[in-house]
C-alpha cells in the first residue's frame, strides 16, 4: 500500500488513543461518563486488579491523594485500567474507586498494558504531554508523601527527600515533632505538653504498636529504664510514643499504662517520622540528644543490652561500655572448675541469663557449661581446691 503511513499517536494523548481503540465512553461506579469529561485535565492511569492484595492496600492512599488534590482545585482525573480476569472482578474493584475507568474489555486492557509497558501492579502513570520526567516508583512515593508527591516528578521527589533530611539532621525538635496547628504532645490523660518543654533533654522516639507482643515486652523494659533515669538523673529524658497501632482504640490502650508523651493518633506526623527515620520494623527507638541532633537510630539495641548504663545513648557511650566489658573479660580466666558443678565451665558472653547459684539475673560475662544448661556469675564461682 504505497503512500500509506500509520498515524502516530503520542502516548500522552489518551483521548486520541481511546478514539483509535473505539472507546466511546468511560465508566464510574455510578454509570457511564462521556470522554469529554477528561478534556483539559491532567490524566493519570491506574493499573490495578481486584485479586491483587497490594493494589487493594494502595487504593486508600490514592483515594486520599485524589480527594486532596481536587479540593486544592487541581484539574486532575484518574482512569483505571484493569488487570482483572473477568468483568465481575472489574466491577467489584471499581466500587472502591471514586475516579473513572475504561469499560471492561480484556483484549483492550491488554493492548494498553503493553503500550505503557506495565510489568507489575499497582502502577500509577501520570501523562504529561510536555515530556516531564516522572519519578520511577510512584506507588512508594505516594504511600510515603500522599498529595505532597504532586506533580509526581523526580525533581519533586528530591525536594521531599531533602525536606526529610533537614528534619532528621537539622537539630530542631519542634520542626521534627510539630505539625500544622499543633505544637504540643499529649499525655496518657490527654493533657497537652508544649514541644518547647522537651528542648535540652534526651528524647527517645519510640515506634511501637499494642498489637505487637515484642513491643509490649520491650515497653516493660523501657519503662524500667525511664523510671530509673528519672529517679537517678532528674528530668533529663523523655520518651515520645510514635504509634503504629491499627486504630484509635489500640492507640489509647497502648499509651494508657505508660508515663510518657505521644504524638496524637490522628496526626500524619506519626507516618512522616516512620518515613524520615526509615523504620522497617517495630519496636524501634531513635534517640535525639539535648542539642536536637540524632544520637542513635539503634536505641532498642542500646537499651536491651546496656539498660540505663547506656545513657545518654550515644555511639561514644556504647564504645566506652564495650571497652570496659572487654577489659573485664580479659581479667577473667577462660575456664574454671566450680565445686558446685561436675563439668568444666567456660567464660562466655551472654546478653542475659539467670545464675544457677544465686538465682539472680546476670548480664554479659558468665561461666557456662557446654554439656548442660548451667550458668554462673563470675562472682558466684567457688573454684575447686586442687591442693
Short mmCIF file of C-alpha atoms in Angstrom, two decimals:
data_model
loop_
_atom_site.label_atom_id
_atom_site.label_comp_id
_atom_site.label_asym_id
_atom_site.label_seq_id
_atom_site.Cartn_x
_atom_site.Cartn_y
_atom_site.Cartn_z
CA UNK A 1 0.00 0.00 0.00
CA UNK A 2 2.19 2.73 -1.34
CA UNK A 3 1.92 6.12 0.32
CA UNK A 4 0.14 4.74 3.41
CA UNK A 5 1.51 5.97 6.71
CA UNK A 6 0.02 4.98 10.09
CA UNK A 7 -0.91 7.95 12.22
CA UNK A 8 1.41 8.35 15.19
CA UNK A 9 -0.42 9.00 18.45
CA UNK A 10 1.53 10.33 21.40
CA UNK A 11 1.20 8.04 24.44
CA UNK A 12 0.23 11.08 26.50
CA UNK A 13 -2.76 11.89 24.29
CA UNK A 14 -5.03 9.38 25.98
CA UNK A 15 -8.26 10.64 24.38
CA UNK A 16 -6.87 10.08 20.86
CA UNK A 17 -5.73 6.62 21.93
CA UNK A 18 -9.20 5.85 23.25
CA UNK A 19 -10.75 7.06 20.00
CA UNK A 20 -8.37 4.89 17.96
CA UNK A 21 -9.29 1.90 20.15
CA UNK A 22 -13.02 2.50 19.72
CA UNK A 23 -13.66 3.55 23.31
CA UNK A 24 -16.89 5.59 23.24
CA UNK A 25 -17.25 6.38 26.94
CA UNK A 26 -15.75 5.80 30.36
CA UNK A 27 -17.45 4.39 33.43
CA UNK A 28 -17.56 5.19 37.12
CA UNK A 29 -19.06 3.24 40.00
CA UNK A 30 -22.29 5.13 39.22
CA UNK A 31 -22.50 4.54 35.46
CA UNK A 32 -21.35 5.85 32.07
CA UNK A 33 -19.30 9.06 31.73
CA UNK A 34 -18.60 10.83 28.39
CA UNK A 35 -14.98 11.05 27.23
CA UNK A 36 -15.35 14.83 27.18
CA UNK A 37 -15.26 14.69 30.99
CA UNK A 38 -11.47 14.36 30.65
CA UNK A 39 -10.96 17.35 28.32
CA UNK A 40 -8.26 19.71 29.58
CA UNK A 41 -7.46 17.62 32.67
CA UNK A 42 -4.22 16.12 33.90
CA UNK A 43 -4.77 12.41 33.27
CA UNK A 44 -3.20 9.66 35.38
CA UNK A 45 -3.59 5.97 34.52
CA UNK A 46 -4.03 3.49 37.36
CA UNK A 47 -3.33 -0.16 36.54
CA UNK A 48 -4.78 -2.47 39.18
CA UNK A 49 -6.78 -5.65 39.85
CA UNK A 50 -9.27 -6.81 42.44
CA UNK A 51 -7.33 -10.05 43.02
CA UNK A 52 -4.14 -8.09 43.84
CA UNK A 53 -3.73 -7.51 47.59
CA UNK A 54 -1.09 -4.73 47.22
CA UNK A 55 -3.50 -2.97 44.83
CA UNK A 56 -6.32 -3.06 47.35
CA UNK A 57 -3.96 -1.84 50.08
CA UNK A 58 -2.80 1.06 47.90
CA UNK A 59 -6.26 2.34 46.92
CA UNK A 60 -6.94 4.18 50.24
CA UNK A 61 -3.68 6.13 49.72
CA UNK A 62 -4.76 7.03 46.18
CA UNK A 63 -8.28 8.00 47.29
CA UNK A 64 -6.81 10.40 49.84
CA UNK A 65 -4.46 11.89 47.23
CA UNK A 66 -7.29 12.22 44.68
CA UNK A 67 -9.59 13.98 47.13
CA UNK A 68 -6.89 16.31 48.45
CA UNK A 69 -5.65 17.41 45.02
CA UNK A 70 -9.17 18.04 43.75
CA UNK A 71 -10.00 20.07 46.86
CA UNK A 72 -6.93 22.16 46.07
CA UNK A 73 -8.55 22.97 42.74
CA UNK A 74 -6.31 20.73 40.62
CA UNK A 75 -7.94 19.68 37.36
CA UNK A 76 -6.93 16.01 37.61
CA UNK A 77 -8.57 12.73 36.68
CA UNK A 78 -7.51 9.13 37.28
CA UNK A 79 -8.51 6.40 34.83
CA UNK A 80 -8.47 2.78 35.99
CA UNK A 81 -7.20 0.16 33.54
CA UNK A 82 -7.95 -3.33 34.79
CA UNK A 83 -5.77 -6.41 35.13
CA UNK A 84 -8.85 -8.36 36.30
CA UNK A 85 -9.63 -11.72 34.69
CA UNK A 86 -13.39 -11.15 34.39
CA UNK A 87 -15.97 -8.41 34.46
CA UNK A 88 -17.23 -9.36 37.93
CA UNK A 89 -13.77 -8.74 39.40
CA UNK A 90 -13.52 -5.47 37.49
CA UNK A 91 -16.90 -4.23 38.77
CA UNK A 92 -16.13 -5.23 42.34
CA UNK A 93 -12.80 -3.38 42.19
CA UNK A 94 -14.36 -0.29 40.64
CA UNK A 95 -16.77 0.01 43.58
CA UNK A 96 -13.85 1.10 45.79
CA UNK A 97 -12.78 3.90 43.42
CA UNK A 98 -14.10 7.49 43.14
CA UNK A 99 -12.47 8.00 39.70
CA UNK A 100 -13.14 6.76 36.17
CA UNK A 101 -12.35 3.55 34.31
CA UNK A 102 -12.24 2.11 30.82
CA UNK A 103 -15.18 -0.32 30.36
CA UNK A 104 -14.18 -3.94 30.83
CA UNK A 105 -12.58 -5.38 27.71
CA UNK A 106 -9.77 -7.82 28.42
CA UNK A 107 -8.17 -7.52 24.97
CA UNK A 108 -8.25 -3.71 25.02
CA UNK A 109 -6.81 -3.67 28.53
CA UNK A 110 -4.00 -5.98 27.42
CA UNK A 111 -3.16 -3.69 24.48
CA UNK A 112 -2.99 -0.66 26.81
CA UNK A 113 -0.94 -2.60 29.37
CA UNK A 114 1.53 -3.49 26.62
CA UNK A 115 1.52 0.05 25.20
CA UNK A 116 2.52 1.53 28.58
CA UNK A 117 4.83 -1.40 29.38
CA UNK A 118 3.24 -2.14 32.74
CA UNK A 119 5.06 -5.13 34.24
CA UNK A 120 3.71 -5.05 37.78
CA UNK A 121 0.72 -3.73 39.69
CA UNK A 122 -0.34 -1.48 41.20
CA UNK A 123 1.09 1.02 38.74
CA UNK A 124 0.35 4.76 38.57
CA UNK A 125 1.24 6.69 35.38
CA UNK A 126 0.74 10.48 35.04
CA UNK A 127 0.54 11.55 31.38
CA UNK A 128 2.42 14.78 30.72
CA UNK A 129 2.49 15.90 27.06
CA UNK A 130 5.49 18.19 27.59
CA UNK A 131 7.89 15.33 28.38
CA UNK A 132 8.06 15.97 32.12
CA UNK A 133 10.26 13.33 33.79
CA UNK A 134 8.18 11.37 36.29
CA UNK A 135 9.52 9.70 39.44
CA UNK A 136 10.18 5.98 38.83
CA UNK A 137 8.34 4.24 41.69
CA UNK A 138 5.31 6.41 42.25
CA UNK A 139 3.46 3.82 44.32
CA UNK A 140 6.02 4.03 47.14
CA UNK A 141 6.29 7.82 46.75
CA UNK A 142 2.52 8.26 47.10
CA UNK A 143 2.40 5.90 50.08
CA UNK A 144 5.16 7.95 51.70
CA UNK A 145 4.11 11.50 50.83
CA UNK A 146 0.47 11.40 49.72
CA UNK A 147 -0.72 14.50 47.85
CA UNK A 148 2.59 16.25 48.58
CA UNK A 149 4.09 13.97 45.90
CA UNK A 150 2.35 16.02 43.18
CA UNK A 151 3.40 16.75 40.43
CA UNK A 152 4.99 13.28 40.70
CA UNK A 153 8.31 14.32 39.16
CA UNK A 154 11.84 13.30 40.10
CA UNK A 155 12.53 16.92 41.00
CA UNK A 156 9.61 16.95 43.45
CA UNK A 157 10.75 13.65 44.96
CA UNK A 158 14.24 15.07 45.50
CA UNK A 159 12.72 18.14 47.18
CA UNK A 160 10.69 15.95 49.54
CA UNK A 161 13.72 13.82 50.43
CA UNK A 162 15.70 17.00 51.14
CA UNK A 163 12.93 18.20 53.46
CA UNK A 164 13.04 14.87 55.32
CA UNK A 165 16.81 15.10 55.59
CA UNK A 166 16.56 18.62 57.02
CA UNK A 167 14.10 17.45 59.69
CA UNK A 168 16.27 14.43 60.53
CA UNK A 169 19.56 16.32 60.70
CA UNK A 170 18.51 19.90 61.42
CA UNK A 171 18.59 19.76 65.21
CA UNK A 172 15.19 21.45 65.54
CA UNK A 173 12.93 19.37 67.79
CA UNK A 174 9.82 21.45 67.13
CA UNK A 175 10.28 21.20 63.38
CA UNK A 176 10.64 17.43 63.74
CA UNK A 177 7.68 16.76 66.05
CA UNK A 178 5.20 19.61 65.43
CA UNK A 179 2.65 19.81 62.63
CA UNK A 180 0.34 22.43 61.14
CA UNK A 181 -1.67 23.88 64.03
CA UNK A 182 -0.08 21.59 66.63
CA UNK A 183 2.99 22.46 68.71
CA UNK A 184 2.33 20.04 71.57
CA UNK A 185 2.38 16.36 72.51
CA UNK A 186 -0.23 14.60 74.64
CA UNK A 187 -0.03 12.67 77.91
CA UNK A 188 -1.94 9.49 78.67
CA UNK A 189 -4.69 11.61 80.28
CA UNK A 190 -4.83 13.93 77.22
CA UNK A 191 -3.03 16.91 78.70
CA UNK A 192 -1.12 18.98 76.16
CA UNK A 193 2.61 19.44 76.74
CA UNK A 194 4.36 22.05 74.55
CA UNK A 195 7.18 20.57 72.49
CA UNK A 196 9.32 23.51 73.60
CA UNK A 197 9.43 21.94 77.09
CA UNK A 198 11.42 19.00 75.67
CA UNK A 199 14.25 21.14 74.33
CA UNK A 200 17.51 20.40 76.17
CA UNK A 201 16.52 16.84 77.12
CA UNK A 202 17.45 13.46 75.69
CA UNK A 203 14.41 12.33 73.70
CA UNK A 204 13.56 8.76 72.75
CA UNK A 205 11.21 8.42 69.77
CA UNK A 206 9.53 5.09 70.44
CA UNK A 207 7.91 3.40 67.43
CA UNK A 208 5.60 0.65 68.60
CA UNK A 209 2.10 -0.86 68.48
CA UNK A 210 0.00 -2.53 71.14
CA UNK A 211 -0.86 -5.47 68.85
CA UNK A 212 2.83 -6.47 68.72
CA UNK A 213 3.99 -8.84 71.52
CA UNK A 214 7.67 -7.81 71.06
CA UNK A 215 6.60 -4.18 71.54
CA UNK A 216 4.69 -4.96 74.72
CA UNK A 217 7.69 -6.85 76.10
CA UNK A 218 10.14 -4.05 75.25
CA UNK A 219 7.78 -1.40 76.67
CA UNK A 220 8.18 -3.00 80.11
CA UNK A 221 11.97 -2.80 79.80
CA UNK A 222 11.84 0.79 78.54
CA UNK A 223 9.55 1.85 81.38
CA UNK A 224 12.04 0.45 83.93
CA UNK A 225 14.85 2.41 82.29
CA UNK A 226 12.73 5.57 82.07
CA UNK A 227 11.72 5.44 85.74
CA UNK A 228 15.28 4.64 86.86
CA UNK A 229 16.75 7.57 84.93
CA UNK A 230 14.05 9.94 86.17
CA UNK A 231 14.86 8.87 89.75
CA UNK A 232 18.65 9.00 89.41
CA UNK A 233 19.23 11.87 86.96
CA UNK A 234 16.14 14.02 87.28
CA UNK A 235 14.15 15.43 84.38
CA UNK A 236 16.80 14.62 81.77
CA UNK A 237 14.90 12.27 79.48
CA UNK A 238 11.55 12.00 77.77
CA UNK A 239 10.05 9.25 75.64
CA UNK A 240 7.62 10.08 72.83
CA UNK A 241 5.32 7.36 71.53
CA UNK A 242 5.11 7.22 67.73
CA UNK A 243 2.23 4.81 67.40
CA UNK A 244 1.86 2.30 64.58
CA UNK A 245 -1.37 0.96 66.06
CA UNK A 246 -4.18 -0.06 63.74
CA UNK A 247 -6.83 2.22 65.21
CA UNK A 248 -7.50 4.84 67.88
CA UNK A 249 -8.75 2.25 70.39
CA UNK A 250 -5.45 0.35 70.23
CA UNK A 251 -3.53 3.61 70.48
CA UNK A 252 -5.37 4.58 73.66
CA UNK A 253 -4.69 1.18 75.23
CA UNK A 254 -1.05 1.43 74.15
CA UNK A 255 -0.45 4.70 75.98
CA UNK A 256 -2.79 4.14 78.93
CA UNK A 257 -0.23 2.41 81.14
CA UNK A 258 2.89 4.33 80.15
CA UNK A 259 4.28 7.51 81.73
CA UNK A 260 5.47 9.22 78.59
CA UNK A 261 4.16 11.51 75.86
CA UNK A 262 2.71 10.73 72.44
CA UNK A 263 2.10 12.25 69.03
CA UNK A 264 -1.71 12.38 68.58
CA UNK A 265 -3.03 9.39 66.67
CA UNK A 266 -4.85 11.42 64.01
CA UNK A 267 -1.69 13.39 63.19
CA UNK A 268 0.20 12.48 59.98
CA UNK A 269 3.46 13.25 61.79
CA UNK A 270 3.39 9.62 63.00
CA UNK A 271 3.61 8.41 59.42
CA UNK A 272 6.16 11.10 58.49
CA UNK A 273 8.52 10.10 61.31
CA UNK A 274 8.41 6.45 60.27
CA UNK A 275 9.50 7.56 56.80
CA UNK A 276 12.07 10.11 57.96
CA UNK A 277 13.85 7.52 60.11
CA UNK A 278 13.26 4.63 57.69
CA UNK A 279 11.51 2.47 60.30
CA UNK A 280 11.18 -1.04 58.84
CA UNK A 281 10.20 -2.96 61.96
CA UNK A 282 8.89 -2.43 65.49
CA UNK A 283 9.72 -1.90 68.25
CA UNK A 284 12.22 0.75 67.21
CA UNK A 285 13.80 3.52 69.27
CA UNK A 286 15.56 6.64 67.98
CA UNK A 287 17.40 8.88 70.44
CA UNK A 288 17.73 12.62 69.98
CA UNK A 289 20.26 14.48 72.13
CA UNK A 290 19.79 17.71 74.13
CA UNK A 291 21.00 19.68 71.10
CA UNK A 292 18.22 18.25 68.92
CA UNK A 293 20.63 16.07 66.91
CA UNK A 294 20.05 12.34 66.49
CA UNK A 295 22.48 10.35 68.66
CA UNK A 296 21.34 6.85 67.70
CA UNK A 297 18.84 5.16 65.42
CA UNK A 298 19.50 1.84 67.19
CA UNK A 299 18.25 2.74 70.64
CA UNK A 300 16.47 -0.60 71.13
CA UNK A 301 19.81 -2.39 70.95
CA UNK A 302 21.37 0.02 73.45
CA UNK A 303 18.52 -0.30 75.93
CA UNK A 304 18.22 -4.08 75.56
CA UNK A 305 21.94 -4.67 76.07
CA UNK A 306 23.07 -1.97 78.47
CA UNK A 307 19.93 -0.52 80.07
CA UNK A 308 20.33 2.80 81.87
CA UNK A 309 24.13 2.47 81.71
CA UNK A 310 23.90 3.47 78.02
CA UNK A 311 22.66 6.97 78.91
CA UNK A 312 22.96 9.44 77.13
CA UNK A 313 22.61 6.86 74.35
CA UNK A 314 25.42 7.98 72.11
CA UNK A 315 27.71 5.82 70.00
CA UNK A 316 30.70 7.01 72.03
CA UNK A 317 29.00 5.84 75.24
CA UNK A 318 28.46 2.40 73.73
CA UNK A 319 32.13 2.23 72.69
CA UNK A 320 33.13 3.07 76.27
CA UNK A 321 30.87 0.33 77.63
CA UNK A 322 32.22 -2.19 75.14
CA UNK A 323 35.81 -1.30 76.05
CA UNK A 324 35.04 -1.71 79.76
CA UNK A 325 33.45 -5.11 79.07
CA UNK A 326 36.46 -6.29 77.09
CA UNK A 327 38.75 -5.22 79.92
CA UNK A 328 36.58 -7.05 82.43
CA UNK A 329 36.64 -10.20 80.28
CA UNK A 330 40.41 -10.07 79.88
CA UNK A 331 40.77 -10.11 83.68
CA UNK A 332 38.76 -13.35 83.98
CA UNK A 333 40.08 -16.90 83.39
CA UNK A 334 38.92 -18.61 80.21
CA UNK A 335 37.63 -21.61 82.15
CA UNK A 336 37.13 -22.71 85.75
CA UNK A 337 36.16 -25.76 87.76
CA UNK A 338 33.50 -24.98 90.35
CA UNK A 339 32.74 -27.08 93.41
CA UNK A 340 29.02 -26.85 92.71
CA UNK A 341 29.17 -28.38 89.24
CA UNK A 342 30.68 -31.53 87.77
CA UNK A 343 31.81 -30.11 84.41
CA UNK A 344 34.40 -27.50 83.42
CA UNK A 345 32.82 -24.06 82.97
CA UNK A 346 33.93 -21.78 80.12
CA UNK A 347 33.86 -18.00 80.03
CA UNK A 348 31.03 -16.84 77.83
CA UNK A 349 29.33 -13.58 76.82
CA UNK A 350 25.56 -13.62 77.34
CA UNK A 351 23.06 -10.84 76.82
CA UNK A 352 21.01 -12.09 79.77
CA UNK A 353 20.91 -15.21 81.92
CA UNK A 354 19.92 -16.44 85.38
CA UNK A 355 22.72 -17.59 87.65
CA UNK A 356 22.15 -21.20 88.78
CA UNK A 357 23.78 -20.46 92.12
CA UNK A 358 22.23 -17.20 93.41
CA UNK A 359 19.20 -17.33 91.05
CA UNK A 360 19.70 -13.64 90.20
CA UNK A 361 19.63 -12.14 86.71
CA UNK A 362 23.02 -11.92 85.04
CA UNK A 363 24.33 -9.99 82.02
CA UNK A 364 27.45 -10.08 79.88
CA UNK A 365 30.12 -12.35 81.36
CA UNK A 366 29.13 -15.79 82.61
CA UNK A 367 30.81 -19.12 83.25
CA UNK A 368 28.74 -21.64 81.28
CA UNK A 369 28.69 -25.38 80.80
CA UNK A 370 28.95 -26.81 77.29
CA UNK A 371 27.42 -30.10 78.42
CA UNK A 372 24.32 -28.95 80.29
CA UNK A 373 22.30 -25.78 80.87
CA UNK A 374 24.28 -24.25 83.73
CA UNK A 375 25.49 -20.65 84.18
CA UNK A 376 27.28 -18.83 86.98
CA UNK A 377 28.01 -15.21 87.75
CA UNK A 378 31.79 -14.75 87.88
CA UNK A 379 31.30 -13.61 91.49
CA UNK A 380 29.49 -16.88 92.35
CA UNK A 381 32.31 -19.16 91.24
CA UNK A 382 33.83 -21.32 94.01
CA UNK A 383 36.98 -22.77 92.49
CA UNK A 384 37.96 -26.34 93.17
CA UNK A 385 40.96 -26.51 95.52
CA UNK A 386 43.40 -28.90 93.86
CA UNK A 387 45.99 -28.88 96.68
#
